[in-house]
XYZ file of C-alpha atoms in Angstrom:
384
model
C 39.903 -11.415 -36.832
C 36.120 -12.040 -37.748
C 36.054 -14.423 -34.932
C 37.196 -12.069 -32.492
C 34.371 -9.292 -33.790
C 32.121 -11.956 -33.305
C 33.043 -12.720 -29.654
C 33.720 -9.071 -28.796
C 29.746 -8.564 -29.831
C 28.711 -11.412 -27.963
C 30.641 -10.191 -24.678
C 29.154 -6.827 -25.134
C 25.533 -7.884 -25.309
C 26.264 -10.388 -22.607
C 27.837 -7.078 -20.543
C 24.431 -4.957 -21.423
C 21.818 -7.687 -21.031
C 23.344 -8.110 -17.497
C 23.092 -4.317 -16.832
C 19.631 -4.062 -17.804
C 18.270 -7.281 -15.267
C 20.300 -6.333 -12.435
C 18.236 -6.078 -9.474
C 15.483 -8.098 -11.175
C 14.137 -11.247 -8.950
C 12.007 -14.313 -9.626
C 9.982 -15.748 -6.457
C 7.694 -17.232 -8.154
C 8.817 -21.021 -7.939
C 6.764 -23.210 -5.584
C 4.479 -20.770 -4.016
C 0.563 -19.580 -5.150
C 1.290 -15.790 -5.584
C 3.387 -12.853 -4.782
C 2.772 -9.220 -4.540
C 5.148 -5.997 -3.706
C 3.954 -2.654 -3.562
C 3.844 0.907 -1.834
C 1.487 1.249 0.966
C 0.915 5.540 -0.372
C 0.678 5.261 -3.649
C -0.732 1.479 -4.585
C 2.075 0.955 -7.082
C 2.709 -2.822 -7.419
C 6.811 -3.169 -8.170
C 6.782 -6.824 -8.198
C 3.589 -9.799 -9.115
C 2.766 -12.647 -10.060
C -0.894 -14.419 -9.985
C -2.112 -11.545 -7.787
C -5.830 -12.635 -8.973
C -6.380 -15.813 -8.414
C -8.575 -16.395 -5.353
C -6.789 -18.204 -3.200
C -7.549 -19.766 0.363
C -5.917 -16.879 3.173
C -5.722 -18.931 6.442
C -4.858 -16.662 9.902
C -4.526 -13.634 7.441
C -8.434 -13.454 7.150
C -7.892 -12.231 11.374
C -6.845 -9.011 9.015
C -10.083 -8.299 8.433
C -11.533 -9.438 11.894
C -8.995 -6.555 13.009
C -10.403 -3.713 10.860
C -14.031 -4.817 11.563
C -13.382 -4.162 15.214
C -11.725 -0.976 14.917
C -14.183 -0.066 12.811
C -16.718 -0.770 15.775
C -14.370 0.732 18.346
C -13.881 4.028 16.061
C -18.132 3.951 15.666
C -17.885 3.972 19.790
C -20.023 0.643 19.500
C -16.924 -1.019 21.811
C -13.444 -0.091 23.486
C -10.356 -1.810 23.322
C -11.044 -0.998 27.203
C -14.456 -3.521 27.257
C -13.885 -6.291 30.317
C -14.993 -9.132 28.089
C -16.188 -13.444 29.766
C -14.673 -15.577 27.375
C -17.572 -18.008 26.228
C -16.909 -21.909 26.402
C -17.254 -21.775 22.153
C -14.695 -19.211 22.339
C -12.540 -20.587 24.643
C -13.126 -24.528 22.727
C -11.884 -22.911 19.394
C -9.590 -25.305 17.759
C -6.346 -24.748 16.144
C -3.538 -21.746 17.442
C -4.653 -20.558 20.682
C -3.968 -18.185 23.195
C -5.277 -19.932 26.099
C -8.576 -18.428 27.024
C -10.691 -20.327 29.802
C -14.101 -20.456 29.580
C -15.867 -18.052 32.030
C -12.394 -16.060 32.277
C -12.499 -11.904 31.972
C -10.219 -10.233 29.682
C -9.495 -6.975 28.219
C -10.575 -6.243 24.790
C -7.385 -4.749 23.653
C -5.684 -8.126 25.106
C -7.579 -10.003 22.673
C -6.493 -7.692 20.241
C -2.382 -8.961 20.790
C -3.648 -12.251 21.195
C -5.328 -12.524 17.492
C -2.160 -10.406 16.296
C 1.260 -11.917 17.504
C 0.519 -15.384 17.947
C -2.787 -16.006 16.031
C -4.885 -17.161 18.727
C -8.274 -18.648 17.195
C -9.714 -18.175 20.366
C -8.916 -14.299 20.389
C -10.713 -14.417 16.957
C -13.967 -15.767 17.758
C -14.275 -13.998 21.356
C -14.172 -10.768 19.492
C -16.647 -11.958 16.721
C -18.632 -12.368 19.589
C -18.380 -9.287 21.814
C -18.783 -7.087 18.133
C -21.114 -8.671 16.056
C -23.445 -10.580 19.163
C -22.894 -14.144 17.406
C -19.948 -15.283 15.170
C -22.232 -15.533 12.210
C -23.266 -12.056 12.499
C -19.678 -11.078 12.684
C -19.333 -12.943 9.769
C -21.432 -10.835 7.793
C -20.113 -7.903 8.795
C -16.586 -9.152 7.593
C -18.163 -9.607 4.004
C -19.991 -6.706 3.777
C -16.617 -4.704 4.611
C -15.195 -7.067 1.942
C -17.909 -5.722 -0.750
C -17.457 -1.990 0.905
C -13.602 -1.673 0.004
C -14.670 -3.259 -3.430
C -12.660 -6.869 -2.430
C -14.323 -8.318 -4.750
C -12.300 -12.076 -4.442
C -13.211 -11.926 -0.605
C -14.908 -14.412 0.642
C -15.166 -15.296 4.828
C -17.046 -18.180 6.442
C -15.186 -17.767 10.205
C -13.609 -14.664 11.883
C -10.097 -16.878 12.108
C -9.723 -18.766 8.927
C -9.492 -21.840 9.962
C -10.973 -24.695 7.299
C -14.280 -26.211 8.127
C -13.748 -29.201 5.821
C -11.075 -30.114 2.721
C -13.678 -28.565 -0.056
C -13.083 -24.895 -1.520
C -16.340 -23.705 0.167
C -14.778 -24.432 3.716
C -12.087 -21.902 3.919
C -11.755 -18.133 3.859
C -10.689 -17.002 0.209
C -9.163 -13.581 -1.153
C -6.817 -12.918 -4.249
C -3.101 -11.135 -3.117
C -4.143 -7.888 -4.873
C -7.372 -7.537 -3.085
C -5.272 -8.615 0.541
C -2.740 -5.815 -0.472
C -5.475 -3.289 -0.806
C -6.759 -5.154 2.271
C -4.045 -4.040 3.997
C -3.477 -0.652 3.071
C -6.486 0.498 4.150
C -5.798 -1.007 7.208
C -2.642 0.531 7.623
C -4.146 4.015 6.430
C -7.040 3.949 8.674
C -5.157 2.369 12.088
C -1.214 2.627 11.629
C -1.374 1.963 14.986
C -1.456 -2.073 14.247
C 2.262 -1.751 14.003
C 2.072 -1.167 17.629
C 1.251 -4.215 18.290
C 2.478 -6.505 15.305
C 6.029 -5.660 15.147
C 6.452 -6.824 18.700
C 8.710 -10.493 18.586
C 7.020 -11.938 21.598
C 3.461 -11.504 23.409
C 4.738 -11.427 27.273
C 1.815 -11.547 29.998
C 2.876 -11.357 33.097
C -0.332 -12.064 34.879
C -1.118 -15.466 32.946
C 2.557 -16.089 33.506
C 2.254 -16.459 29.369
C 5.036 -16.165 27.230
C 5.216 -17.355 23.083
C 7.183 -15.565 20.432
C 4.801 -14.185 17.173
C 4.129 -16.280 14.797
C 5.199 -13.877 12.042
C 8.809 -15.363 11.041
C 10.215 -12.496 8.933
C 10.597 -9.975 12.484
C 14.271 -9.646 12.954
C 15.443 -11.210 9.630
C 14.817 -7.904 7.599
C 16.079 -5.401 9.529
C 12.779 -2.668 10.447
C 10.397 -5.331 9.204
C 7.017 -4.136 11.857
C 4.494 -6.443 10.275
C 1.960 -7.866 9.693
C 0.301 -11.343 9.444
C 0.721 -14.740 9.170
C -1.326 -17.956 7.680
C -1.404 -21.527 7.786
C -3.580 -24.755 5.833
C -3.080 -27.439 4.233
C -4.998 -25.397 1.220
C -3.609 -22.915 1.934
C -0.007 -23.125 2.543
C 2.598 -21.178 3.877
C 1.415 -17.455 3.942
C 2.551 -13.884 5.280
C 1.746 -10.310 4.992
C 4.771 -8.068 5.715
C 5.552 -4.640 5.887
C 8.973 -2.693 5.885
C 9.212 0.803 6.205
C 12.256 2.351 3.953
C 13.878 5.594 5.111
C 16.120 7.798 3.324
C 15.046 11.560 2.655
C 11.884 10.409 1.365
C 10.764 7.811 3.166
C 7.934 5.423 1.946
C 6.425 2.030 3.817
C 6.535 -1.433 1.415
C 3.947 -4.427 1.840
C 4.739 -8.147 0.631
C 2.872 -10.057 0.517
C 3.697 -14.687 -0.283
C 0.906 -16.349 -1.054
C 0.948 -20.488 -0.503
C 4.860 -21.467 -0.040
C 5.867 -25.397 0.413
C 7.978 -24.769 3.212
C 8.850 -22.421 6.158
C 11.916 -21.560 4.810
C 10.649 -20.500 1.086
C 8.005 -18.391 3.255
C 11.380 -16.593 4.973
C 13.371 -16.534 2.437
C 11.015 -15.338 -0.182
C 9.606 -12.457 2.316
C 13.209 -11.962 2.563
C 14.324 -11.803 -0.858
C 10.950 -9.338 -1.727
C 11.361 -7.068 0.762
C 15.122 -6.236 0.395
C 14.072 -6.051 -3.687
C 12.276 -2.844 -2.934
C 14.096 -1.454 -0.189
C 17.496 -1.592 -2.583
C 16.338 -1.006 -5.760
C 13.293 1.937 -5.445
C 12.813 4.859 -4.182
C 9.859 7.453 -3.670
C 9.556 10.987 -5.861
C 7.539 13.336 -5.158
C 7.764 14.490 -8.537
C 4.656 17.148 -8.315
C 4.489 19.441 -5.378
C 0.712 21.350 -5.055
C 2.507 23.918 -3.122
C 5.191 24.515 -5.404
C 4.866 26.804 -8.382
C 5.389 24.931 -11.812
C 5.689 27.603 -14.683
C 4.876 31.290 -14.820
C 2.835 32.222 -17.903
C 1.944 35.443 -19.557
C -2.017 36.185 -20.030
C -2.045 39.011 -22.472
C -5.696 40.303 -20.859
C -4.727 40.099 -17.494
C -4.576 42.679 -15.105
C -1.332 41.149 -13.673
C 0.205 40.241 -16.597
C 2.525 37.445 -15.629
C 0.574 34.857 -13.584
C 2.293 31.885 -11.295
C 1.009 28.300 -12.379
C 0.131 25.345 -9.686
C -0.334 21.628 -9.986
C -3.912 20.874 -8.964
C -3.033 18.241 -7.063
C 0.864 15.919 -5.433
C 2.149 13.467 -7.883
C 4.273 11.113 -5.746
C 5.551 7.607 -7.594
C 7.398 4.895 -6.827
C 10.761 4.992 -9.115
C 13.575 2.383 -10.074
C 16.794 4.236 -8.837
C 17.922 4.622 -12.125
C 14.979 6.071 -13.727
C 14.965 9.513 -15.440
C 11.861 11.472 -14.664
C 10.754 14.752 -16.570
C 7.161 17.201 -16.279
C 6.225 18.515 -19.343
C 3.440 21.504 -19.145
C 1.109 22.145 -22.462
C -1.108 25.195 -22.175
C -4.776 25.128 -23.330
C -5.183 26.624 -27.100
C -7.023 29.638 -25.300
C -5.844 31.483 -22.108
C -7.466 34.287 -21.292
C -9.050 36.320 -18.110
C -11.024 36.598 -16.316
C -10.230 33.117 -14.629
C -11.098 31.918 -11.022
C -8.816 30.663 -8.595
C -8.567 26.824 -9.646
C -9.510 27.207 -13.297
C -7.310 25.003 -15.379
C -5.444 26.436 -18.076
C -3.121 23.601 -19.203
C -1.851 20.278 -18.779
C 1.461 18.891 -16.575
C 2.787 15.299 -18.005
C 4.896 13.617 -16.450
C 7.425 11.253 -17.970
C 9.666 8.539 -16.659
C 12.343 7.305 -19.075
C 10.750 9.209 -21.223
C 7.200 7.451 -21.162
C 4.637 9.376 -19.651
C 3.606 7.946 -16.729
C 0.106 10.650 -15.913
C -0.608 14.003 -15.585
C -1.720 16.530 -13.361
C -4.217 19.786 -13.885
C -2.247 22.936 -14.214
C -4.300 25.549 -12.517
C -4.267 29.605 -11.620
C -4.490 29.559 -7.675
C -6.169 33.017 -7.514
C -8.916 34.976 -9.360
C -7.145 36.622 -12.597
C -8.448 39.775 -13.378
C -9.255 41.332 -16.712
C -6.773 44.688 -17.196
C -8.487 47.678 -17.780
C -8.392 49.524 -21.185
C -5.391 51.832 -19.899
C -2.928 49.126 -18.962
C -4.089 47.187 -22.257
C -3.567 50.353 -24.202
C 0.443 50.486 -22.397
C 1.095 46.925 -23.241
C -0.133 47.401 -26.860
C 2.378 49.914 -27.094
C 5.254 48.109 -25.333
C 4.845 45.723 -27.221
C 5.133 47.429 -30.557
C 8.240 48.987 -29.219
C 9.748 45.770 -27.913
């Protein structure tokens, strides 16, 4: 009989221990780093060595993207510009398009070339037409690296392709600094998606057909994105994105970081992806619009006054978490108050851990009551 107590205890801690990791993934076997997170909110749901700086490969044309749109949003260029492909463009080594010295192209061709199938080539004819000379493109890349505070980024080409073997010849940035990276990119110019989740780059004029190098398009169902990379250094990268619907819909970004093989890059993506799209959700716990508490202000002319959050509180959730707002009033309330004062505190609370908080504010001028309505109130109150 002891036995069996002993077993029964063992099954049931088996049975809960199960409960509580389900859902729960490890990735983190024979690749550099890994990062999940919400493209809104910059919650990270799933890392591991998202510091180190590591070597980035093709995904350094990331930043070679949001330097030209940068230019093109400054008016400095247009995706409309006729561009003649230099012979040092057109000589680039490694993935090409196909450009031909002395050739004229479309800007916003160059644009699909660097995106869906990684052309090199593409790369340096835009450092060119934007910055006048690769090397001043260059500088522009790390100076928007030091702008959005990317402080592991590190660029010596427009394309990432390795100059030599040593550390100092390729393009470096940690996976946390590429995921913020790429949400600003995908907060500032959505319209990337255009472009990147497109399987194939198909040009009918340069009878030119390849399919994007970006592997994961088509294996997770809505996956739109993003970017690829490939050295030796560097291994077998990817940025992706995957938008998750439901009735509040939010966008993820993954992000592998130097697998061994093709597959493990796939498969990985895959397996990260599908983590966040099953297992999360996004609150908006805190609604600015929404009134949170009404509260009495003895000295105001209205009495009973409607309470605001200053601000949204939106999170990314497990689907089993428990969330609860909490609102604690300051030790002295009183009018006259102006439309955004704040008079308390709203906490919020998943699983019962607070997670932040939020202002609670008046969102119009409170008035002090004259002596007559004081005068009632004293009364009604004695009476009541």
């Amino acid at each position: 009989m002891k036995m069996k107590k002993i077993l029964s205890v063992c099954l049931l801690i088996i049975i809960l221990t199960n409960t509580v990791v389900y859902g729960d993934i490890n990735i983190n076997d024979n690749i550099k780093g890994a990062l999940l997170g919400d493209l809104e909110t910059g919650e990270i749901i799933y890392e591991y060595n998202i510091n180190e700086q590591l070597a980035i490969a093709s995904m350094s044309k990331l930043m070679t993207y949001l330097v030209l749109m940068d230019a093109v949003s400054d008016g400095k260029v247009s995706l409309d510009d006729d561009i003649v492909v230099s012979g040092h463009a057109a000589s680039t080594d490694g993935s090409k398009f196909g450009l031909v010295s002395g050739e004229t192209i479309k800007l916003s061709l160059l644009v699909k070339g660097l995106l869906i199938v990684s052309g090199n080539d593409c790369a340096t004819a835009i450092a060119e037409h934007v910055g006048n000379t690769v090397d001043n493109f260059v500088k522009m890349m790390n100076e928007k690296s030091s702008e959005l505070g990317l402080l592991s980024g590190s660029f010596i080409n427009p394309h990432g392709l390795p100059v030599n073997d040593e550390k100092t010849g390729q393009n470096h940035m940690s996976a946390a600094d590429l995921y913020k990276l790429t949400r600003h990119i995908l907060t500032e110019y959505p319209e990337v998606l255009e472009i990147t989740k497109q399987g194939e780059l198909v040009v009918t004029e340069r009878n030119y057909r390849k399919q994007a190098t970006n592997p994961i398009l088509g294996v997770v169902e809505g996956a739109d994105g993003l970017k690829t990379g490939f050295t030796d250094k560097a291994g077998l990268c990817l940025v992706s994105t995957l938008p998750v619907n439901g009735e509040q819909g939010f966008r993820l970004i993954g992000i592998i970081m130097g697998a061994s093989t093709y597959e493990d890059r796939v498969n990985k993506t895959k397996e990260l992806l599908e983590y966040g799209r099953d297992n999360f959700r996004y609150d908006k716990i805190i609604k600015q619009s929404e009134v949170a508490d009404n509260v009495y202000i003895t000295n105001s002319k209205d009495g009973r006054i409607e309470v605001f959050p200053s601000s949204d509180y939106n999170k990314i959730l497990k689907n089993n978490d428990v969330v609860k707002t909490k609102i604690s009033y300051n030790d002295t309330v009183k009018a006259p108050l102006k439309s955004g004062d704040k008079i308390g505190t709203i906490s919020i609370y998943v699983n019962d851990k607070e997670v932040g908080q939020v202002d609670a504010v008046v969102n119009k001028d409170i008035q002090v009551a004259n002596i007559l309505i004081r005068i009632i109130r004293f009364f009604e109150n004695i009476f009541n």
